[in-house]
PDB file of C-alpha atoms in Angstrom:
ATOM      1  CA  MET A   1     -64.205  15.721 -39.200  1.00 43.00           C
ATOM      2  CA  SER A   2     -63.267  17.835 -36.229  1.00 44.00           C
ATOM      3  CA  ALA A   3     -59.683  18.991 -35.660  1.00 49.00           C
ATOM      4  CA  GLN A   4     -57.488  16.978 -33.271  1.00 49.00           C
ATOM      5  CA  ASN A   5     -57.706  18.150 -29.678  1.00 50.00           C
ATOM      6  CA  ASP A   6     -54.385  19.755 -28.672  1.00 50.00           C
ATOM      7  CA  HIS A   7     -54.974  18.541 -25.129  1.00 52.00           C
ATOM      8  CA  SER A   8     -55.279  14.844 -26.026  1.00 54.00           C
ATOM      9  CA  PRO A   9     -53.312  12.372 -23.865  1.00 54.00           C
ATOM     10  CA  GLU A  10     -51.073  11.423 -26.803  1.00 56.00           C
ATOM     11  CA  HIS A  11     -50.101  15.020 -27.509  1.00 56.00           C
ATOM     12  CA  SER A  12     -49.552  15.765 -23.838  1.00 65.00           C
ATOM     13  CA  GLN A  13     -47.148  12.850 -23.342  1.00 66.00           C
ATOM     14  CA  GLU A  14     -45.087  13.756 -26.414  1.00 69.00           C
ATOM     15  CA  ASP A  15     -45.001  17.394 -25.418  1.00 71.00           C
ATOM     16  CA  ASP A  16     -43.977  16.578 -21.840  1.00 73.00           C
ATOM     17  CA  GLY A  17     -41.254  14.254 -23.126  1.00 78.00           C
ATOM     18  CA  ALA A  18     -39.847  16.872 -25.485  1.00 83.00           C
ATOM     19  CA  GLN A  19     -39.990  19.522 -22.775  1.00 85.00           C
ATOM     20  CA  HIS A  20     -38.163  17.257 -20.343  1.00 84.00           C
ATOM     21  CA  TRP A  21     -35.501  16.384 -22.915  1.00 87.00           C
ATOM     22  CA  ASN A  22     -34.906  20.030 -23.827  1.00 88.00           C
ATOM     23  CA  ALA A  23     -34.613  20.992 -20.151  1.00 85.00           C
ATOM     24  CA  TRP A  24     -32.180  18.134 -19.523  1.00 86.00           C
ATOM     25  CA  ARG A  25     -30.105  19.059 -22.576  1.00 90.00           C
ATOM     26  CA  ALA A  26     -29.933  22.679 -21.466  1.00 89.00           C
ATOM     27  CA  MET A  27     -28.844  21.659 -17.970  1.00 87.00           C
ATOM     28  CA  VAL A  28     -26.110  19.351 -19.290  1.00 91.00           C
ATOM     29  CA  LEU A  29     -24.739  21.961 -21.699  1.00 93.00           C
ATOM     30  CA  GLU A  30     -24.694  24.609 -19.005  1.00 92.00           C
ATOM     31  CA  ALA A  31     -22.961  22.235 -16.580  1.00 92.00           C
ATOM     32  CA  TYR A  32     -20.287  21.471 -19.180  1.00 93.00           C
ATOM     33  CA  GLU A  33     -19.787  25.193 -19.849  1.00 95.00           C
ATOM     34  CA  ARG A  34     -19.260  25.812 -16.139  1.00 94.00           C
ATOM     35  CA  PHE A  35     -16.959  22.777 -15.944  1.00 95.00           C
ATOM     36  CA  HIS A  36     -14.696  23.936 -18.756  1.00 95.00           C
ATOM     37  CA  ALA A  37     -14.618  27.478 -17.383  1.00 95.00           C
ATOM     38  CA  VAL A  38     -13.449  26.162 -14.016  1.00 95.00           C
ATOM     39  CA  LEU A  39     -11.009  23.726 -15.631  1.00 94.00           C
ATOM     40  CA  GLU A  40      -9.301  26.635 -17.375  1.00 94.00           C
ATOM     41  CA  THR A  41      -8.705  28.370 -14.038  1.00 95.00           C
ATOM     42  CA  ILE A  42      -7.105  25.341 -12.338  1.00 95.00           C
ATOM     43  CA  ARG A  43      -4.835  24.100 -15.123  1.00 94.00           C
ATOM     44  CA  THR A  44      -1.733  24.671 -12.997  1.00 94.00           C
ATOM     45  CA  GLU A  45      -3.180  22.493 -10.211  1.00 95.00           C
ATOM     46  CA  HIS A  46      -3.068  19.281 -12.257  1.00 96.00           C
ATOM     47  CA  PRO A  47      -1.519  16.530 -10.068  1.00 96.00           C
ATOM     48  CA  GLY A  48       0.851  15.439 -12.842  1.00 96.00           C
ATOM     49  CA  LEU A  49       1.247  12.446 -15.144  1.00 97.00           C
ATOM     50  CA  THR A  50       3.791   9.643 -15.578  1.00 97.00           C
ATOM     51  CA  ARG A  51       5.951   9.493 -18.698  1.00 96.00           C
ATOM     52  CA  TYR A  52       6.222   6.350 -20.819  1.00 96.00           C
ATOM     53  CA  ILE A  53      10.018   6.081 -21.032  1.00 95.00           C
ATOM     54  CA  ALA A  54       9.967   2.832 -19.042  1.00 96.00           C
ATOM     55  CA  VAL A  55       7.886   1.209 -21.799  1.00 97.00           C
ATOM     56  CA  ASP A  56      10.568   1.850 -24.420  1.00 96.00           C
ATOM     57  CA  ARG A  57      13.235   0.608 -22.028  1.00 96.00           C
ATOM     58  CA  ALA A  58      11.392  -2.638 -21.326  1.00 96.00           C
ATOM     59  CA  GLU A  59      10.616  -3.259 -24.996  1.00 96.00           C
ATOM     60  CA  SER A  60      14.212  -2.663 -26.112  1.00 95.00           C
ATOM     61  CA  THR A  61      15.704  -5.048 -23.541  1.00 94.00           C
ATOM     62  CA  ARG A  62      16.516  -8.619 -24.496  1.00 90.00           C
ATOM     63  CA  GLY A  63      14.836 -10.740 -21.870  1.00 92.00           C
ATOM     64  CA  THR A  64      13.064 -14.061 -21.829  1.00 92.00           C
ATOM     65  CA  PHE A  65      10.408 -14.831 -24.425  1.00 93.00           C
ATOM     66  CA  ALA A  66       7.729 -13.964 -21.840  1.00 94.00           C
ATOM     67  CA  TRP A  67       9.474 -10.633 -21.186  1.00 95.00           C
ATOM     68  CA  TRP A  68       9.625  -9.894 -24.916  1.00 94.00           C
ATOM     69  CA  TRP A  69       5.950 -10.664 -25.326  1.00 95.00           C
ATOM     70  CA  GLY A  70       4.394  -8.874 -22.348  1.00 95.00           C
ATOM     71  CA  ALA A  71       6.754  -6.767 -20.219  1.00 96.00           C
ATOM     72  CA  GLY A  72       6.414  -3.560 -22.204  1.00 96.00           C
ATOM     73  CA  SER A  73       2.663  -3.970 -22.472  1.00 96.00           C
ATOM     74  CA  GLU A  74       2.245  -4.474 -18.717  1.00 97.00           C
ATOM     75  CA  VAL A  75       4.360  -1.401 -17.978  1.00 98.00           C
ATOM     76  CA  ARG A  76       2.367   0.646 -20.518  1.00 98.00           C
ATOM     77  CA  GLU A  77      -0.989  -0.416 -19.122  1.00 97.00           C
ATOM     78  CA  THR A  78       0.154   0.311 -15.565  1.00 98.00           C
ATOM     79  CA  ILE A  79       1.136   3.834 -16.631  1.00 98.00           C
ATOM     80  CA  ASN A  80      -2.142   4.193 -18.554  1.00 98.00           C
ATOM     81  CA  SER A  81      -4.093   3.389 -15.403  1.00 97.00           C
ATOM     82  CA  ILE A  82      -2.296   5.841 -13.133  1.00 98.00           C
ATOM     83  CA  ASN A  83      -2.532   8.606 -15.750  1.00 98.00           C
ATOM     84  CA  ALA A  84      -6.262   7.982 -16.171  1.00 98.00           C
ATOM     85  CA  TRP A  85      -6.591   8.327 -12.407  1.00 98.00           C
ATOM     86  CA  GLY A  86      -4.702  11.630 -12.491  1.00 98.00           C
ATOM     87  CA  VAL A  87      -6.912  13.066 -15.254  1.00 97.00           C
ATOM     88  CA  ARG A  88     -10.140  12.056 -13.497  1.00 97.00           C
ATOM     89  CA  LEU A  89      -8.817  13.417 -10.203  1.00 97.00           C
ATOM     90  CA  HIS A  90      -8.226  16.804 -11.807  1.00 97.00           C
ATOM     91  CA  GLU A  91     -11.712  16.751 -13.331  1.00 97.00           C
ATOM     92  CA  TRP A  92     -13.140  15.871  -9.934  1.00 96.00           C
ATOM     93  CA  ALA A  93     -11.630  19.058  -8.504  1.00 97.00           C
ATOM     94  CA  ALA A  94     -13.332  21.091 -11.230  1.00 96.00           C
ATOM     95  CA  TRP A  95     -16.696  19.412 -10.729  1.00 96.00           C
ATOM     96  CA  ASN A  96     -16.551  20.102  -6.983  1.00 95.00           C
ATOM     97  CA  LYS A  97     -16.218  23.798  -7.775  1.00 95.00           C
ATOM     98  CA  VAL A  98     -19.038  23.586 -10.322  1.00 95.00           C
ATOM     99  CA  LEU A  99     -21.333  22.080  -7.686  1.00 92.00           C
ATOM    100  CA  ASN A 100     -20.681  25.026  -5.397  1.00 90.00           C
ATOM    101  CA  SER A 101     -22.081  27.325  -8.089  1.00 91.00           C
ATOM    102  CA  TYR A 102     -25.544  25.723  -8.002  1.00 87.00           C
ATOM    103  CA  GLY A 103     -28.138  27.056  -5.588  1.00 84.00           C
ATOM    104  CA  ASP A 104     -31.091  24.989  -6.753  1.00 84.00           C
ATOM    105  CA  ARG A 105     -31.043  21.634  -4.930  1.00 86.00           C
ATOM    106  CA  ASN A 106     -32.620  19.715  -7.807  1.00 85.00           C
ATOM    107  CA  GLU A 107     -30.038  20.992 -10.286  1.00 87.00           C
ATOM    108  CA  LEU A 108     -27.261  20.293  -7.811  1.00 88.00           C
ATOM    109  CA  TRP A 109     -28.509  16.721  -7.377  1.00 88.00           C
ATOM    110  CA  ASP A 110     -28.625  16.212 -11.161  1.00 89.00           C
ATOM    111  CA  VAL A 111     -25.061  17.460 -11.638  1.00 90.00           C
ATOM    112  CA  LEU A 112     -23.842  15.415  -8.684  1.00 90.00           C
ATOM    113  CA  ASN A 113     -25.482  12.245  -9.957  1.00 89.00           C
ATOM    114  CA  HIS A 114     -24.665  12.648 -13.647  1.00 90.00           C
ATOM    115  CA  PHE A 115     -21.149  14.100 -13.558  1.00 93.00           C
ATOM    116  CA  VAL A 116     -19.506  14.024 -10.139  1.00 93.00           C
ATOM    117  CA  GLU A 117     -20.343  10.564  -8.803  1.00 93.00           C
ATOM    118  CA  PRO A 118     -19.050   8.571 -11.826  1.00 94.00           C
ATOM    119  CA  THR A 119     -15.780  10.541 -11.790  1.00 95.00           C
ATOM    120  CA  ALA A 120     -15.348  10.265  -8.026  1.00 95.00           C
ATOM    121  CA  PHE A 121     -16.268   6.568  -8.004  1.00 94.00           C
ATOM    122  CA  PHE A 122     -13.537   5.808 -10.560  1.00 96.00           C
ATOM    123  CA  CYS A 123     -10.970   7.653  -8.445  1.00 96.00           C
ATOM    124  CA  MET A 124     -12.100   6.032  -5.201  1.00 94.00           C
ATOM    125  CA  ILE A 125     -11.405   2.487  -6.356  1.00 94.00           C
ATOM    126  CA  GLN A 126      -7.969   3.310  -7.792  1.00 96.00           C
ATOM    127  CA  PRO A 127      -5.792   3.146  -4.634  1.00 96.00           C
ATOM    128  CA  SER A 128      -6.638  -0.513  -4.121  1.00 95.00           C
ATOM    129  CA  SER A 129      -6.774  -1.583  -7.767  1.00 95.00           C
ATOM    130  CA  PHE A 130      -3.600   0.276  -8.713  1.00 97.00           C
ATOM    131  CA  ALA A 131      -1.676  -1.202  -5.771  1.00 96.00           C
ATOM    132  CA  ASP A 132      -2.645  -4.708  -6.871  1.00 95.00           C
ATOM    133  CA  ARG A 133      -1.936  -3.988 -10.548  1.00 96.00           C
ATOM    134  CA  LEU A 134       1.503  -2.585  -9.734  1.00 97.00           C
ATOM    135  CA  SER A 135       2.277  -5.603  -7.553  1.00 97.00           C
ATOM    136  CA  LEU A 136       1.335  -7.946 -10.379  1.00 96.00           C
ATOM    137  CA  ALA A 137       3.452  -6.077 -12.929  1.00 97.00           C
ATOM    138  CA  ALA A 138       6.427  -6.076 -10.557  1.00 97.00           C
ATOM    139  CA  GLU A 139       6.001  -9.800  -9.935  1.00 97.00           C
ATOM    140  CA  THR A 140       5.983 -10.549 -13.662  1.00 96.00           C
ATOM    141  CA  LEU A 141       9.030  -8.429 -14.452  1.00 97.00           C
ATOM    142  CA  LEU A 142      11.060  -9.584 -11.449  1.00 97.00           C
ATOM    143  CA  HIS A 143      10.412 -13.240 -12.149  1.00 96.00           C
ATOM    144  CA  GLN A 144      11.387 -12.968 -15.812  1.00 96.00           C
ATOM    145  CA  ALA A 145      14.463 -10.842 -15.003  1.00 96.00           C
ATOM    146  CA  ASN A 146      15.553 -13.395 -12.405  1.00 96.00           C
ATOM    147  CA  ARG A 147      15.247 -16.158 -14.980  1.00 94.00           C
ATOM    148  CA  ARG A 148      17.254 -14.155 -17.515  1.00 93.00           C
ATOM    149  CA  ALA A 149      19.956 -13.109 -15.045  1.00 91.00           C
ATOM    150  CA  SER A 150      20.178 -16.579 -13.484  1.00 89.00           C
ATOM    151  CA  PRO A 151      19.334 -19.265 -16.056  1.00 81.00           C
ATOM    152  CA  ASP A 152      19.137 -21.842 -13.254  1.00 87.00           C
ATOM    153  CA  GLU A 153      16.256 -19.896 -11.655  1.00 89.00           C
ATOM    154  CA  PRO A 154      13.238 -22.255 -11.688  1.00 91.00           C
ATOM    155  CA  ASP A 155      10.155 -21.084 -13.550  1.00 91.00           C
ATOM    156  CA  ARG A 156       8.030 -21.493 -10.433  1.00 93.00           C
ATOM    157  CA  LEU A 157       5.737 -19.131  -8.501  1.00 90.00           C
ATOM    158  CA  ASP A 158       3.605 -19.551  -5.395  1.00 87.00           C
ATOM    159  CA  GLN A 159       0.321 -19.410  -7.346  1.00 91.00           C
ATOM    160  CA  ASP A 160       1.322 -22.572  -9.205  1.00 84.00           C
ATOM    161  CA  ALA A 161       0.056 -24.547  -6.217  1.00 90.00           C
ATOM    162  CA  ARG A 162      -3.493 -23.269  -6.905  1.00 90.00           C
ATOM    163  CA  PRO A 163      -3.896 -23.046 -10.689  1.00 90.00           C
ATOM    164  CA  GLY A 164      -6.460 -20.500 -11.836  1.00 88.00           C
ATOM    165  CA  LYS A 165      -6.750 -18.820  -8.441  1.00 88.00           C
ATOM    166  CA  PRO A 166      -5.021 -15.470  -7.829  1.00 87.00           C
ATOM    167  CA  LEU A 167      -2.858 -14.861  -4.806  1.00 88.00           C
ATOM    168  CA  ARG A 168      -4.128 -12.782  -1.929  1.00 92.00           C
ATOM    169  CA  ARG A 169      -2.496  -9.382  -1.590  1.00 92.00           C
ATOM    170  CA  SER A 170      -0.480 -10.443   1.451  1.00 93.00           C
ATOM    171  CA  ASP A 171       0.742 -13.612  -0.288  1.00 92.00           C
ATOM    172  CA  ARG A 172       1.730 -11.738  -3.443  1.00 94.00           C
ATOM    173  CA  ARG A 173       3.691  -9.180  -1.451  1.00 94.00           C
ATOM    174  CA  ARG A 174       5.436 -11.961   0.445  1.00 95.00           C
ATOM    175  CA  GLN A 175       6.429 -13.508  -2.875  1.00 93.00           C
ATOM    176  CA  LEU A 176       7.568 -10.099  -4.153  1.00 96.00           C
ATOM    177  CA  SER A 177       9.958  -9.855  -1.213  1.00 96.00           C
ATOM    178  CA  ARG A 178      11.548 -13.127  -2.287  1.00 95.00           C
ATOM    179  CA  LEU A 179      11.686 -12.217  -5.982  1.00 96.00           C
ATOM    180  CA  GLY A 180      13.167  -8.773  -5.363  1.00 95.00           C
ATOM    181  CA  LYS A 181      15.666  -9.501  -2.594  1.00 95.00           C
ATOM    182  CA  ASP A 182      18.731  -9.394  -4.891  1.00 94.00           C
ATOM    183  CA  TRP A 183      17.886  -6.080  -6.594  1.00 96.00           C
ATOM    184  CA  LYS A 184      19.204  -2.825  -5.109  1.00 97.00           C
ATOM    185  CA  SER A 185      16.218  -0.655  -6.039  1.00 97.00           C
ATOM    186  CA  PHE A 186      13.617  -3.132  -4.814  1.00 97.00           C
ATOM    187  CA  SER A 187      13.597  -1.976  -1.176  1.00 97.00           C
ATOM    188  CA  ALA A 188      12.547   1.587  -2.059  1.00 97.00           C
ATOM    189  CA  PHE A 189       9.869   0.236  -4.410  1.00 98.00           C
ATOM    190  CA  GLN A 190       8.546  -2.147  -1.772  1.00 97.00           C
ATOM    191  CA  GLN A 191       8.311   0.615   0.808  1.00 97.00           C
ATOM    192  CA  ALA A 192       6.444   2.892  -1.614  1.00 97.00           C
ATOM    193  CA  LEU A 193       4.107   0.066  -2.625  1.00 97.00           C
ATOM    194  CA  HIS A 194       3.212  -0.733   0.986  1.00 96.00           C
ATOM    195  CA  ALA A 195       2.303   2.930   1.571  1.00 96.00           C
ATOM    196  CA  LEU A 196      -0.627   2.601  -0.856  1.00 95.00           C
ATOM    197  CA  ASP A 197      -4.218   1.954   0.213  1.00 94.00           C
ATOM    198  CA  GLY A 198      -3.444   1.991   3.929  1.00 92.00           C
ATOM    199  CA  ASP A 199      -5.596   2.007   7.035  1.00 92.00           C
ATOM    200  CA  GLU A 200      -5.732   5.806   7.218  1.00 93.00           C
ATOM    201  CA  TYR A 201      -7.193   6.114   3.716  1.00 92.00           C
ATOM    202  CA  ARG A 202      -9.781   3.431   4.427  1.00 92.00           C
ATOM    203  CA  ARG A 203     -10.728   5.265   7.634  1.00 91.00           C
ATOM    204  CA  LEU A 204     -11.085   8.627   5.899  1.00 92.00           C
ATOM    205  CA  THR A 205     -13.238   7.130   3.147  1.00 90.00           C
ATOM    206  CA  HIS A 206     -15.258   4.830   5.425  1.00 86.00           C
ATOM    207  CA  ASN A 207     -13.829   1.803   3.620  1.00 85.00           C
ATOM    208  CA  PHE A 208     -15.519   2.971   0.405  1.00 81.00           C
ATOM    209  CA  ARG A 209     -13.830   0.573  -2.024  1.00 88.00           C
ATOM    210  CA  ASP A 210     -14.608  -2.606  -0.109  1.00 84.00           C
ATOM    211  CA  LEU A 211     -18.177  -1.533   0.608  1.00 81.00           C
ATOM    212  CA  ALA A 212     -18.734  -0.497  -3.026  1.00 83.00           C
ATOM    213  CA  SER A 213     -17.550  -3.915  -4.201  1.00 85.00           C
ATOM    214  CA  HIS A 214     -19.275  -6.096  -1.637  1.00 85.00           C
ATOM    215  CA  SER A 215     -21.997  -4.143   0.169  1.00 81.00           C
ATOM    216  CA  PHE A 216     -23.312  -0.558   0.294  1.00 84.00           C
ATOM    217  CA  SER A 217     -20.769   2.251   0.049  1.00 78.00           C
ATOM    218  CA  PRO A 218     -21.531   5.694   1.476  1.00 81.00           C
ATOM    219  CA  ARG A 219     -23.074   8.260  -0.847  1.00 81.00           C
ATOM    220  CA  LEU A 220     -21.148  11.348  -1.880  1.00 81.00           C
ATOM    221  CA  MET A 221     -22.254  14.710  -0.464  1.00 73.00           C
ATOM    222  CA  LEU A 222     -25.979  13.913  -0.263  1.00 77.00           C
ATOM    223  CA  GLY A 223     -28.014  10.964   0.990  1.00 76.00           C
ATOM    224  CA  HIS A 224     -27.928   8.635   3.977  1.00 82.00           C
ATOM    225  CA  ILE A 225     -28.127   4.835   3.738  1.00 79.00           C
ATOM    226  CA  ASN A 226     -30.115   3.198   6.543  1.00 81.00           C
ATOM    227  CA  ARG A 227     -29.619  -0.490   7.164  1.00 75.00           C
ATOM    228  CA  ALA A 228     -30.719  -3.062   9.716  1.00 82.00           C
ATOM    229  CA  ILE A 229     -27.656  -5.306   9.920  1.00 80.00           C
ATOM    230  CA  ARG A 230     -28.464  -8.815  11.117  1.00 85.00           C
ATOM    231  CA  SER A 231     -26.024 -10.976  13.050  1.00 87.00           C
ATOM    232  CA  ILE A 232     -25.930 -13.843  15.535  1.00 88.00           C
ATOM    233  CA  ALA A 233     -24.838 -12.769  19.002  1.00 87.00           C
ATOM    234  CA  PRO A 234     -24.707 -14.250  22.504  1.00 89.00           C
ATOM    235  CA  TYR A 235     -28.085 -14.350  24.216  1.00 87.00           C
ATOM    236  CA  GLN A 236     -28.287 -11.726  26.928  1.00 87.00           C
ATOM    237  CA  GLU A 237     -30.055 -12.370  30.199  1.00 85.00           C
ATOM    238  CA  LEU A 238     -30.647 -10.266  33.280  1.00 85.00           C
ATOM    239  CA  VAL A 239     -28.615 -11.573  36.198  1.00 84.00           C
ATOM    240  CA  MET A 240     -29.037 -10.343  39.758  1.00 83.00           C
ATOM    241  CA  GLN A 241     -25.889  -8.809  41.233  1.00 85.00           C
ATOM    242  CA  PRO A 242     -24.760  -9.083  44.889  1.00 87.00           C
ATOM    243  CA  ASP A 243     -26.063  -5.565  45.600  1.00 88.00           C
ATOM    244  CA  GLY A 244     -29.539  -6.498  44.383  1.00 83.00           C
ATOM    245  CA  SER A 245     -29.264  -4.747  41.000  1.00 87.00           C
ATOM    246  CA  TYR A 246     -29.538  -6.504  37.640  1.00 87.00           C
ATOM    247  CA  LYS A 247     -27.014  -6.599  34.818  1.00 86.00           C
ATOM    248  CA  GLN A 248     -27.219  -7.956  31.281  1.00 86.00           C
ATOM    249  CA  ILE A 249     -24.765 -10.839  30.902  1.00 86.00           C
ATOM    250  CA  ASP A 250     -23.859 -12.787  27.760  1.00 86.00           C
ATOM    251  CA  HIS A 251     -25.021 -16.375  28.007  1.00 85.00           C
ATOM    252  CA  PRO A 252     -22.027 -18.733  27.655  1.00 85.00           C
ATOM    253  CA  THR A 253     -23.675 -20.993  25.047  1.00 87.00           C
ATOM    254  CA  LYS A 254     -27.082 -19.674  24.019  1.00 88.00           C
ATOM    255  CA  LYS A 255     -27.306 -17.488  20.875  1.00 89.00           C
ATOM    256  CA  MET A 256     -29.836 -14.984  19.545  1.00 85.00           C
ATOM    257  CA  VAL A 257     -30.516 -12.911  16.425  1.00 86.00           C
ATOM    258  CA  SER A 258     -29.362  -9.316  16.796  1.00 84.00           C
ATOM    259  CA  TYR A 259     -30.116  -6.280  14.600  1.00 86.00           C
ATOM    260  CA  ALA A 260     -27.881  -3.210  14.533  1.00 84.00           C
ATOM    261  CA  MET A 261     -29.666  -0.130  13.222  1.00 85.00           C
ATOM    262  CA  SER A 262     -27.106   1.870  11.240  1.00 76.00           C
ATOM    263  CA  SER A 263     -27.191   5.046   9.183  1.00 74.00           C
ATOM    264  CA  LEU A 264     -24.262   5.583   6.814  1.00 74.00           C
ATOM    265  CA  GLU A 265     -23.588   9.276   6.344  1.00 85.00           C
ATOM    266  CA  PRO A 266     -22.435  10.694   2.983  1.00 81.00           C
ATOM    267  CA  LEU A 267     -18.784  11.504   2.413  1.00 84.00           C
ATOM    268  CA  PRO A 268     -17.852  15.200   2.054  1.00 90.00           C
ATOM    269  CA  LEU A 269     -16.618  15.766  -1.481  1.00 92.00           C
ATOM    270  CA  ASP A 270     -13.668  18.087  -0.855  1.00 94.00           C
ATOM    271  CA  ALA A 271     -12.178  16.134   2.044  1.00 94.00           C
ATOM    272  CA  THR A 272     -12.688  12.830   0.223  1.00 94.00           C
ATOM    273  CA  ARG A 273     -10.977  14.107  -2.914  1.00 96.00           C
ATOM    274  CA  GLU A 274      -8.092  15.412  -0.804  1.00 96.00           C
ATOM    275  CA  ALA A 275      -7.645  11.946   0.709  1.00 96.00           C
ATOM    276  CA  ASN A 276      -7.695  10.453  -2.783  1.00 97.00           C
ATOM    277  CA  LEU A 277      -5.175  13.035  -4.005  1.00 97.00           C
ATOM    278  CA  THR A 278      -2.820  12.001  -1.206  1.00 97.00           C
ATOM    279  CA  GLU A 279      -3.103   8.405  -2.384  1.00 97.00           C
ATOM    280  CA  TYR A 280      -2.437   9.475  -5.964  1.00 98.00           C
ATOM    281  CA  ARG A 281       0.777  11.186  -4.904  1.00 98.00           C
ATOM    282  CA  ARG A 282       1.821   8.014  -3.110  1.00 98.00           C
ATOM    283  CA  ALA A 283       0.990   6.022  -6.222  1.00 98.00           C
ATOM    284  CA  ARG A 284       3.144   8.304  -8.388  1.00 98.00           C
ATOM    285  CA  ASN A 285       6.008   7.855  -5.955  1.00 98.00           C
ATOM    286  CA  ALA A 286       5.562   4.075  -6.131  1.00 98.00           C
ATOM    287  CA  MET A 287       5.484   4.342  -9.929  1.00 98.00           C
ATOM    288  CA  GLU A 288       8.753   6.273 -10.004  1.00 97.00           C
ATOM    289  CA  CYS A 289      10.350   3.630  -7.773  1.00 98.00           C
ATOM    290  CA  PHE A 290       8.992   0.953 -10.091  1.00 98.00           C
ATOM    291  CA  ILE A 291      10.550   2.712 -13.095  1.00 98.00           C
ATOM    292  CA  GLU A 292      13.916   2.740 -11.313  1.00 97.00           C
ATOM    293  CA  LEU A 293      13.499  -0.966 -10.664  1.00 98.00           C
ATOM    294  CA  VAL A 294      12.715  -1.568 -14.345  1.00 97.00           C
ATOM    295  CA  ASP A 295      15.895   0.317 -15.281  1.00 97.00           C
ATOM    296  CA  GLU A 296      17.951  -1.894 -12.981  1.00 97.00           C
ATOM    297  CA  LEU A 297      16.385  -5.072 -14.362  1.00 97.00           C
ATOM    298  CA  CYS A 298      17.050  -3.935 -17.924  1.00 96.00           C
ATOM    299  CA  ASP A 299      20.622  -2.911 -17.161  1.00 95.00           C
ATOM    300  CA  ARG A 300      21.381  -6.360 -15.764  1.00 94.00           C
ATOM    301  CA  MET A 301      19.753  -8.226 -18.643  1.00 94.00           C
ATOM    302  CA  ASP A 302      21.454  -6.031 -21.252  1.00 92.00           C
ATOM    303  CA  GLN A 303      24.791  -7.219 -19.822  1.00 90.00           C
ATOM    304  CA  MET A 304      23.896 -10.874 -20.264  1.00 85.00           C
ATOM    305  CA  PRO A 305      25.082 -12.901 -23.303  1.00 81.00           C
ATOM    306  CA  ASN A 306      22.551 -13.335 -26.065  1.00 73.00           C
ATOM    307  CA  ALA A 307      21.705 -16.930 -25.205  1.00 54.00           C
ATOM    308  CA  GLU A 308      18.074 -17.843 -25.747  1.00 52.00           C
ATOM    309  CA  VAL A 309      15.974 -18.145 -22.626  1.00 55.00           C
ATOM    310  CA  SER A 310      12.495 -19.605 -22.972  1.00 55.00           C
TER     311      SER A 310
END
């Protein structure tokens, strides 16, 4: 029996697969080495984290049963989320520097796709999600503190009218204004909350979060997205003008299908991260104002008699 041919299709596929895996493994290990080397040089540039003292304060305060069960947990998870954002944001800065060290476009694309985009994507959705999460936590704590401080306060919220359906952001913030009106530290918190996820951030990021959730968000650094966007528009017809020229005029009733040819450019990594860092700083400010509000709520409830409140 003759020896197996080293150039058989089966051997070639296995060999190519092993070669590809080894090359990929080497690339990943090298990228991580560069990442950790850069991370060591920018340790002092970390954007900072939020301490958990508000969790202990909430858990040690005698509130309603609902406060006892969930207030501390909601505060903890809110802090967890902003701290996770801060860690990823710092890593994003390191990965941006790592990318600049690659000259080969294929390697750069691999590092961008495998390491940078998942980190950046997480950070990019945080301004909106954190603002809503913080609003929800504030609503919960304010409502329960109001019930504890004023036992005649009805256990009623605006969302009760539509069971199972969350409030829109504008409606929740309107309700927050009502729930927080009697607390001294609420105004500063409300102002800091409203500074999050504003029009300027959405402009700088080309409305990334909304497009990522509902459509096609821009790529990061490399790659255009071409789309033919269909819509219904007024029918346009050529109408002669008094001087004998013609002008396209929208028909008052007739409609037509219209296509807008668009090309969505990629977002620059450094400028986009800087915009996200600005939002993170605003979020930390809102978090500090929230912690002051929690302190005020706890102070008031700690002064109340130990009567049971359901």
